[in-house]
Structure formats: C-alpha cells, structure tokens
GROMACS .gro file of C-alpha atoms in nm:
model
  343
    1UNK     CA    1  -0.575   1.001  -2.357
    2UNK     CA    2  -0.617   0.874  -1.994
    3UNK     CA    3  -0.737   1.191  -1.873
    4UNK     CA    4  -0.951   1.281  -2.187
    5UNK     CA    5  -1.116   0.957  -2.278
    6UNK     CA    6  -1.052   0.677  -2.017
    7UNK     CA    7  -1.113   0.853  -1.706
    8UNK     CA    8  -1.450   1.013  -1.791
    9UNK     CA    9  -1.564   0.673  -1.875
   10UNK     CA   10  -1.452   0.475  -1.534
   11UNK     CA   11  -1.597   0.773  -1.327
   12UNK     CA   12  -1.930   0.709  -1.521
   13UNK     CA   13  -1.930   0.358  -1.428
   14UNK     CA   14  -2.171   0.224  -1.162
   15UNK     CA   15  -2.320   0.559  -1.168
   16UNK     CA   16  -2.019   0.724  -1.041
   17UNK     CA   17  -1.965   0.458  -0.801
   18UNK     CA   18  -1.564   0.501  -0.758
   19UNK     CA   19  -1.577   0.111  -0.611
   20UNK     CA   20  -1.740  -0.036  -0.930
   21UNK     CA   21  -1.474   0.142  -1.134
   22UNK     CA   22  -1.211  -0.020  -0.900
   23UNK     CA   23  -1.351  -0.355  -0.973
   24UNK     CA   24  -1.378  -0.289  -1.342
   25UNK     CA   25  -1.036  -0.179  -1.376
   26UNK     CA   26  -0.901  -0.496  -1.173
   27UNK     CA   27  -1.101  -0.705  -1.421
   28UNK     CA   28  -0.952  -0.539  -1.717
   29UNK     CA   29  -0.600  -0.543  -1.577
   30UNK     CA   30  -0.644  -0.932  -1.476
   31UNK     CA   31  -0.712  -0.984  -1.837
   32UNK     CA   32  -0.403  -0.769  -1.952
   33UNK     CA   33  -0.180  -1.010  -1.745
   34UNK     CA   34  -0.297  -1.262  -1.927
   35UNK     CA   35  -0.171  -1.137  -2.299
   36UNK     CA   36   0.146  -1.290  -2.392
   37UNK     CA   37   0.410  -1.023  -2.393
   38UNK     CA   38   0.210  -0.753  -2.267
   39UNK     CA   39   0.377  -0.690  -1.951
   40UNK     CA   40   0.743  -0.687  -2.117
   41UNK     CA   41   0.588  -0.430  -2.353
   42UNK     CA   42   0.418  -0.212  -2.137
   43UNK     CA   43   0.726  -0.239  -1.909
   44UNK     CA   44   0.953  -0.093  -2.187
   45UNK     CA   45   0.690   0.170  -2.251
   46UNK     CA   46   0.627   0.282  -1.897
   47UNK     CA   47   0.886   0.122  -1.689
   48UNK     CA   48   1.269   0.225  -1.564
   49UNK     CA   49   1.586   0.030  -1.538
   50UNK     CA   50   1.664   0.196  -1.215
   51UNK     CA   51   1.779  -0.104  -0.976
   52UNK     CA   52   1.850  -0.055  -0.608
   53UNK     CA   53   1.860  -0.279  -0.315
   54UNK     CA   54   1.681  -0.182   0.004
   55UNK     CA   55   1.656  -0.380   0.312
   56UNK     CA   56   1.835  -0.668   0.147
   57UNK     CA   57   1.577  -0.689  -0.162
   58UNK     CA   58   1.681  -0.596  -0.508
   59UNK     CA   59   1.403  -0.349  -0.681
   60UNK     CA   60   1.418  -0.316  -1.052
   61UNK     CA   61   1.277   0.039  -0.997
   62UNK     CA   62   1.197   0.223  -0.685
   63UNK     CA   63   0.831   0.292  -0.789
   64UNK     CA   64   0.591   0.059  -0.662
   65UNK     CA   65   0.205  -0.007  -0.626
   66UNK     CA   66   0.089   0.083  -0.296
   67UNK     CA   67  -0.131  -0.172  -0.091
   68UNK     CA   68  -0.516  -0.138  -0.140
   69UNK     CA   69  -0.525  -0.126  -0.501
   70UNK     CA   70  -0.505  -0.505  -0.555
   71UNK     CA   71  -0.581  -0.628  -0.224
   72UNK     CA   72  -0.624  -0.998  -0.318
   73UNK     CA   73  -0.343  -1.033  -0.599
   74UNK     CA   74  -0.591  -1.090  -0.869
   75UNK     CA   75  -0.375  -0.864  -1.132
   76UNK     CA   76  -0.036  -0.927  -1.045
   77UNK     CA   77   0.105  -0.996  -1.387
   78UNK     CA   78  -0.024  -0.698  -1.541
   79UNK     CA   79   0.137  -0.429  -1.291
   80UNK     CA   80   0.480  -0.436  -1.468
   81UNK     CA   81   0.314  -0.343  -1.793
   82UNK     CA   82   0.195   0.026  -1.653
   83UNK     CA   83   0.566   0.054  -1.540
   84UNK     CA   84   0.576  -0.073  -1.141
   85UNK     CA   85   0.892  -0.185  -1.041
   86UNK     CA   86   0.720  -0.365  -0.739
   87UNK     CA   87   0.361  -0.430  -0.603
   88UNK     CA   88   0.227  -0.454  -0.233
   89UNK     CA   89  -0.076  -0.656  -0.199
   90UNK     CA   90  -0.340  -0.654   0.067
   91UNK     CA   91  -0.406  -0.545   0.326
   92UNK     CA   92  -0.477  -0.901   0.388
   93UNK     CA   93  -0.607  -1.026   0.716
   94UNK     CA   94  -0.626  -1.390   0.899
   95UNK     CA   95  -1.019  -1.428   0.816
   96UNK     CA   96  -1.197  -1.339   0.521
   97UNK     CA   97  -1.396  -1.030   0.563
   98UNK     CA   98  -1.667  -0.827   0.351
   99UNK     CA   99  -1.530  -0.475   0.475
  100UNK     CA  100  -1.744  -0.179   0.586
  101UNK     CA  101  -2.076  -0.130   0.426
  102UNK     CA  102  -2.114   0.041   0.078
  103UNK     CA  103  -2.087   0.302  -0.071
  104UNK     CA  104  -1.731   0.333   0.109
  105UNK     CA  105  -1.468   0.476  -0.170
  106UNK     CA  106  -1.554   0.864  -0.264
  107UNK     CA  107  -1.359   1.092  -0.522
  108UNK     CA  108  -1.276   1.445  -0.417
  109UNK     CA  109  -1.183   1.521  -0.800
  110UNK     CA  110  -1.147   1.897  -0.733
  111UNK     CA  111  -0.861   1.787  -0.472
  112UNK     CA  112  -0.716   1.490  -0.663
  113UNK     CA  113  -0.791   1.306  -0.338
  114UNK     CA  114  -0.995   1.009  -0.227
  115UNK     CA  115  -1.170   0.909   0.093
  116UNK     CA  116  -1.203   0.527   0.170
  117UNK     CA  117  -1.360   0.329   0.445
  118UNK     CA  118  -1.310   0.009   0.290
  119UNK     CA  119  -1.229  -0.203   0.614
  120UNK     CA  120  -0.968  -0.432   0.491
  121UNK     CA  121  -1.205  -0.627   0.247
  122UNK     CA  122  -1.041  -0.908   0.116
  123UNK     CA  123  -1.046  -1.288   0.084
  124UNK     CA  124  -0.815  -1.377   0.384
  125UNK     CA  125  -0.478  -1.482   0.411
  126UNK     CA  126  -0.528  -1.839   0.325
  127UNK     CA  127  -0.690  -1.760  -0.025
  128UNK     CA  128  -0.412  -1.527  -0.113
  129UNK     CA  129  -0.151  -1.796  -0.019
  130UNK     CA  130  -0.310  -2.030  -0.265
  131UNK     CA  131  -0.335  -1.753  -0.519
  132UNK     CA  132   0.021  -1.675  -0.508
  133UNK     CA  133   0.138  -2.020  -0.503
  134UNK     CA  134  -0.062  -2.068  -0.857
  135UNK     CA  135   0.129  -1.747  -0.985
  136UNK     CA  136   0.463  -1.891  -0.910
  137UNK     CA  137   0.780  -1.648  -0.997
  138UNK     CA  138   0.617  -1.293  -1.078
  139UNK     CA  139   0.943  -1.181  -1.174
  140UNK     CA  140   0.970  -0.879  -0.921
  141UNK     CA  141   0.948  -0.804  -0.576
  142UNK     CA  142   0.615  -0.877  -0.379
  143UNK     CA  143   0.548  -0.682  -0.088
  144UNK     CA  144   0.232  -0.808   0.140
  145UNK     CA  145   0.059  -0.580   0.366
  146UNK     CA  146  -0.100  -0.787   0.681
  147UNK     CA  147  -0.363  -0.616   0.943
  148UNK     CA  148  -0.577  -0.713   1.194
  149UNK     CA  149  -0.957  -0.916   1.136
  150UNK     CA  150  -1.225  -0.694   1.257
  151UNK     CA  151  -1.400  -1.018   1.435
  152UNK     CA  152  -1.046  -1.043   1.619
  153UNK     CA  153  -1.052  -0.868   1.977
  154UNK     CA  154  -0.755  -0.609   2.018
  155UNK     CA  155  -0.594  -0.862   2.277
  156UNK     CA  156  -0.584  -1.175   2.030
  157UNK     CA  157  -0.457  -0.922   1.771
  158UNK     CA  158  -0.107  -1.055   1.763
  159UNK     CA  159  -0.203  -1.412   1.685
  160UNK     CA  160  -0.415  -1.297   1.404
  161UNK     CA  161  -0.105  -1.096   1.244
  162UNK     CA  162   0.111  -1.391   1.312
  163UNK     CA  163  -0.126  -1.641   1.140
  164UNK     CA  164  -0.150  -1.429   0.825
  165UNK     CA  165   0.266  -1.418   0.856
  166UNK     CA  166   0.265  -1.781   0.852
  167UNK     CA  167   0.030  -1.840   0.586
  168UNK     CA  168   0.202  -1.622   0.331
  169UNK     CA  169   0.572  -1.578   0.446
  170UNK     CA  170   0.721  -1.824   0.149
  171UNK     CA  171   0.537  -1.594  -0.119
  172UNK     CA  172   0.634  -1.234   0.004
  173UNK     CA  173   0.965  -1.059  -0.059
  174UNK     CA  174   0.879  -0.809   0.243
  175UNK     CA  175   0.590  -0.792   0.498
  176UNK     CA  176   0.409  -0.472   0.613
  177UNK     CA  177   0.289  -0.481   0.922
  178UNK     CA  178  -0.028  -0.235   0.898
  179UNK     CA  179  -0.110  -0.089   1.231
  180UNK     CA  180  -0.234   0.269   1.080
  181UNK     CA  181  -0.563   0.203   0.912
  182UNK     CA  182  -0.847   0.434   1.048
  183UNK     CA  183  -1.104   0.193   0.944
  184UNK     CA  184  -1.089  -0.102   1.150
  185UNK     CA  185  -1.197  -0.016   1.518
  186UNK     CA  186  -0.892   0.006   1.759
  187UNK     CA  187  -0.635  -0.087   1.498
  188UNK     CA  188  -0.434   0.237   1.531
  189UNK     CA  189  -0.401   0.162   1.918
  190UNK     CA  190  -0.153  -0.117   1.795
  191UNK     CA  191   0.115   0.170   1.703
  192UNK     CA  192   0.130   0.246   2.097
  193UNK     CA  193   0.502   0.158   2.217
  194UNK     CA  194   0.373  -0.155   2.430
  195UNK     CA  195   0.148  -0.315   2.189
  196UNK     CA  196   0.360  -0.262   1.896
  197UNK     CA  197   0.669  -0.411   2.056
  198UNK     CA  198   0.450  -0.714   2.171
  199UNK     CA  199   0.312  -0.751   1.791
  200UNK     CA  200   0.660  -0.714   1.632
  201UNK     CA  201   0.856  -0.948   1.868
  202UNK     CA  202   0.609  -1.215   1.781
  203UNK     CA  203   0.630  -1.158   1.435
  204UNK     CA  204   1.001  -1.174   1.425
  205UNK     CA  205   0.972  -1.498   1.668
  206UNK     CA  206   0.743  -1.660   1.385
  207UNK     CA  207   0.965  -1.523   1.119
  208UNK     CA  208   1.283  -1.678   1.289
  209UNK     CA  209   1.105  -2.017   1.308
  210UNK     CA  210   1.011  -2.032   0.972
  211UNK     CA  211   1.369  -1.966   0.877
  212UNK     CA  212   1.483  -2.223   1.060
  213UNK     CA  213   1.249  -2.436   0.889
  214UNK     CA  214   1.410  -2.369   0.546
  215UNK     CA  215   1.241  -2.045   0.432
  216UNK     CA  216   1.468  -1.741   0.339
  217UNK     CA  217   1.434  -1.471   0.594
  218UNK     CA  218   1.216  -1.187   0.507
  219UNK     CA  219   1.203  -0.814   0.597
  220UNK     CA  220   0.930  -0.685   0.812
  221UNK     CA  221   0.846  -0.305   0.783
  222UNK     CA  222   0.572  -0.089   0.992
  223UNK     CA  223   0.329   0.121   0.808
  224UNK     CA  224   0.255   0.449   1.033
  225UNK     CA  225  -0.011   0.696   1.005
  226UNK     CA  226   0.037   1.041   0.912
  227UNK     CA  227  -0.146   1.187   1.224
  228UNK     CA  228   0.109   1.071   1.462
  229UNK     CA  229   0.300   1.377   1.680
  230UNK     CA  230   0.658   1.364   1.650
  231UNK     CA  231   0.702   1.240   2.000
  232UNK     CA  232   0.464   0.943   1.890
  233UNK     CA  233   0.676   0.884   1.590
  234UNK     CA  234   1.015   0.902   1.793
  235UNK     CA  235   0.891   0.641   2.034
  236UNK     CA  236   0.751   0.422   1.763
  237UNK     CA  237   1.080   0.439   1.582
  238UNK     CA  238   1.260   0.342   1.912
  239UNK     CA  239   1.029   0.021   1.926
  240UNK     CA  240   1.098  -0.057   1.556
  241UNK     CA  241   1.478  -0.012   1.586
  242UNK     CA  242   1.476  -0.229   1.897
  243UNK     CA  243   1.286  -0.512   1.757
  244UNK     CA  244   1.482  -0.550   1.435
  245UNK     CA  245   1.226  -0.388   1.208
  246UNK     CA  246   1.371  -0.342   0.843
  247UNK     CA  247   1.204  -0.047   0.740
  248UNK     CA  248   0.923   0.212   0.783
  249UNK     CA  249   0.620   0.269   0.542
  250UNK     CA  250   0.511   0.618   0.553
  251UNK     CA  251   0.220   0.722   0.551
  252UNK     CA  252  -0.121   0.552   0.557
  253UNK     CA  253  -0.424   0.765   0.499
  254UNK     CA  254  -0.522   1.040   0.719
  255UNK     CA  255  -0.813   1.142   0.927
  256UNK     CA  256  -0.744   1.503   0.890
  257UNK     CA  257  -0.954   1.726   0.668
  258UNK     CA  258  -0.777   2.049   0.671
  259UNK     CA  259  -0.674   1.980   0.275
  260UNK     CA  260  -1.029   1.929   0.166
  261UNK     CA  261  -1.228   2.159   0.417
  262UNK     CA  262  -1.558   2.311   0.235
  263UNK     CA  263  -1.580   2.003   0.007
  264UNK     CA  264  -1.904   1.833   0.015
  265UNK     CA  265  -1.770   1.475   0.086
  266UNK     CA  266  -1.532   1.611   0.340
  267UNK     CA  267  -1.722   1.501   0.629
  268UNK     CA  268  -1.737   1.108   0.493
  269UNK     CA  269  -1.571   0.889   0.759
  270UNK     CA  270  -1.255   0.693   0.654
  271UNK     CA  271  -0.894   0.796   0.548
  272UNK     CA  272  -0.816   1.059   0.304
  273UNK     CA  273  -0.519   1.002   0.015
  274UNK     CA  274  -0.400   1.202  -0.253
  275UNK     CA  275  -0.302   1.540  -0.322
  276UNK     CA  276  -0.386   1.695   0.024
  277UNK     CA  277  -0.141   1.423   0.190
  278UNK     CA  278   0.173   1.512  -0.004
  279UNK     CA  279   0.317   1.766   0.230
  280UNK     CA  280   0.268   1.573   0.527
  281UNK     CA  281   0.365   1.247   0.389
  282UNK     CA  282   0.733   1.434   0.296
  283UNK     CA  283   0.773   1.563   0.632
  284UNK     CA  284   0.729   1.250   0.796
  285UNK     CA  285   0.954   1.081   0.573
  286UNK     CA  286   1.221   1.362   0.645
  287UNK     CA  287   1.168   1.353   1.023
  288UNK     CA  288   1.220   0.956   1.007
  289UNK     CA  289   1.504   0.950   0.760
  290UNK     CA  290   1.694   1.240   1.000
  291UNK     CA  291   1.601   1.084   1.334
  292UNK     CA  292   1.763   0.725   1.210
  293UNK     CA  293   2.045   0.897   1.020
  294UNK     CA  294   1.924   0.708   0.704
  295UNK     CA  295   1.961   0.367   0.886
  296UNK     CA  296   1.613   0.259   0.861
  297UNK     CA  297   1.487   0.261   0.494
  298UNK     CA  298   1.182   0.421   0.432
  299UNK     CA  299   0.911   0.366   0.158
  300UNK     CA  300   0.739   0.705   0.083
  301UNK     CA  301   0.379   0.690   0.012
  302UNK     CA  302   0.081   0.932  -0.013
  303UNK     CA  303   0.044   1.241  -0.220
  304UNK     CA  304   0.219   1.130  -0.545
  305UNK     CA  305   0.001   1.293  -0.828
  306UNK     CA  306   0.288   1.436  -1.022
  307UNK     CA  307   0.649   1.337  -1.062
  308UNK     CA  308   0.746   1.605  -0.870
  309UNK     CA  309   0.580   1.456  -0.537
  310UNK     CA  310   0.779   1.167  -0.597
  311UNK     CA  311   1.111   1.358  -0.621
  312UNK     CA  312   1.030   1.533  -0.299
  313UNK     CA  313   0.967   1.205  -0.117
  314UNK     CA  314   1.303   1.092  -0.265
  315UNK     CA  315   1.458   1.404  -0.162
  316UNK     CA  316   1.347   1.379   0.169
  317UNK     CA  317   1.502   1.032   0.211
  318UNK     CA  318   1.239   0.799   0.091
  319UNK     CA  319   1.449   0.480  -0.088
  320UNK     CA  320   1.139   0.360  -0.258
  321UNK     CA  321   0.793   0.529  -0.327
  322UNK     CA  322   0.442   0.386  -0.388
  323UNK     CA  323   0.168   0.523  -0.589
  324UNK     CA  324  -0.215   0.442  -0.562
  325UNK     CA  325  -0.454   0.733  -0.585
  326UNK     CA  326  -0.243   0.923  -0.819
  327UNK     CA  327  -0.301   0.660  -1.061
  328UNK     CA  328  -0.704   0.683  -1.036
  329UNK     CA  329  -0.647   1.082  -1.149
  330UNK     CA  330  -0.348   1.054  -1.373
  331UNK     CA  331  -0.326   0.728  -1.488
  332UNK     CA  332  -0.010   0.533  -1.643
  333UNK     CA  333   0.156   0.797  -1.765
  334UNK     CA  334   0.214   0.922  -1.413
  335UNK     CA  335   0.426   0.589  -1.359
  336UNK     CA  336   0.613   0.667  -1.692
  337UNK     CA  337   0.667   1.016  -1.590
  338UNK     CA  338   0.827   0.939  -1.243
  339UNK     CA  339   1.017   0.679  -1.417
  340UNK     CA  340   1.167   0.885  -1.674
  341UNK     CA  341   1.294   1.115  -1.375
  342UNK     CA  342   1.481   0.883  -1.177
  343UNK     CA  343   1.850   0.951  -1.146
   0.00000   0.00000   0.00000
C-alpha cells in the first residue's frame, strides 16, 4: 500500500519538492505520536523484541532511525510505531541555523537514492534540550548527533561541539560526533587525526566533568565518511581508540557519484545516500570490525533499502543498523521486514 498509494501522494506534495514531503511526513508522525496506544500497537506490528547491549546501552531492537530524518526531535513518540528500536536526532548545532538555500533535497528514484545538501538546518541545541526535557522518558534509547555551526570558524569548532554536548548531555543515551557531512564547509577536515584528537579529548573532558556533577556517563561515537581511504580510516581508528571513543557510525553520505552516473540530478552538490552506498558502507564496516577485532562497536548505516542490505551490514560486523533513505522508498514495511529477519 505504501509503494502504490502513499508514496505517489508524498512525491506529488509541493510540486515534487522532496523537502515538503519530508516536512509533511514529520507533521503526520507528530500527530500519530499523540494518539494514545498508537506507538504500542505499531511496535507490535512492525517492531521486534531482539534486545542487545552495545557500548553499555540496552537496545530493545538493533534497528534504528538514522540522524537527519527528525533533526529537531518533533516526532519522537511516533518512531516506535514504525518498528524502530532506537532513534538518533540531529545533527544539531550550538547555534540555530536555517541550512543551505533551497532546493536542497533531491530524489533519484531510479536508483533509490537521495542527494541532500541540507546544511545542518536545525533549531539549535538549546531548543532541542528544551523539547527533550518536555518529553521525559521516551522508553527507548536516544542518540544525539552533534555538529559544527556554519557561523563558527574551524578554529573555534571544539567549543561549538562542547556547548551542544553540555546542553544535551542529560537527555541522550549516546552522542554521535558528526565530522563527516559534506554540506558544512571545512567540516570533513575535522576527521584529520590532529583535529579529531583535540575535539574528542575536549568532549571527553566535558563529559567527565558532567559525570562528576552527578550525570550518568554517556558513550561518545564518531560518524565517518564513506570516502576516506583505508589508511585514513586506520589513522582515525587509532585516534578513536586512544581517546576512549565507544563506537563508530559507518557511514555518512558520499560525494562520489559512480553509482548514479548519467542521472540528470547526479551533478547536484551534496551527499548521496541510498542503494548506491550499500556496497561501500558494508566494506567500511567490515574493515573497521576487522581492524579493531570487533572491540569497537559499529553502527552500520548507508544503502539499506532491502532486508538483505541490513543483513549484509550485520554480517560485516555491525552491532546495530540505521535506516533513513530506505524508509523514503520502501516505507514502514521495510523496517518490519528487517525486524522479522533478525536472529
């Protein structure tokens, strides 16, 4: 029903503007989250009871919603109704920002792919903290992805990240450090060993001070780009293991267009997600798992548009997986299918 009825309607909204469909979907889910019993009923239909504990957090299911879909956490009560066992909000920045100019979100339907250059459009970490305080206990693990504000110079990036961590620390079950989006100028340079070490050291120092102040310790993860060379990944892993990082999220969107060459929208600037990323993401996950001997948990994300794609990431060594673009093309049924195939 989703592919034959719902999806064509969504694709026509805003004269085909993908961002309008995104906003309307979130509005509908926000309403769904207010319906008494909807989350429980949906969880029974689409969800799974396959608990596992990863980096000290107990996940009721290893299938989560990737960052980018619900940046400001407006529909957090609804996601369990679609079958997700955890959710990652953001990427959120210290300063509110509108993001890049529109249009900035494009569907490549033939490839089951999306190009986005959203630019971390969000209401800011202070606003997100207020919303999460109002929610109270969500009943499932919440990840929070933090990034650098566009107005903040690179030399001041560390304090920008630390500010968001400080504001949000009590509300997240884990934190994802996004240094890999291609849509904020200069951001990917923070994956370089020296910059990354400085940033992670500062974040762990802040986390330690918050723990001393009475808050529970929270895992800090790093989200990496799929475009890194093997040697760059290895160098990054050395920094992560040396600074106490709890896990890796692999991968973010790609700037490579090999999987969509010839498509009229292939030349649009931004990060590519969806089916063309499946093979690359699996290779990166497998490399990290092998390089660390499985000691550094991996959340696999990228290219999951079919249950077999999720299975491939698990087989590669992922402890958890996240879905976003696949939800656009396959709907909630995809999450149900993945959950049904969990061991």
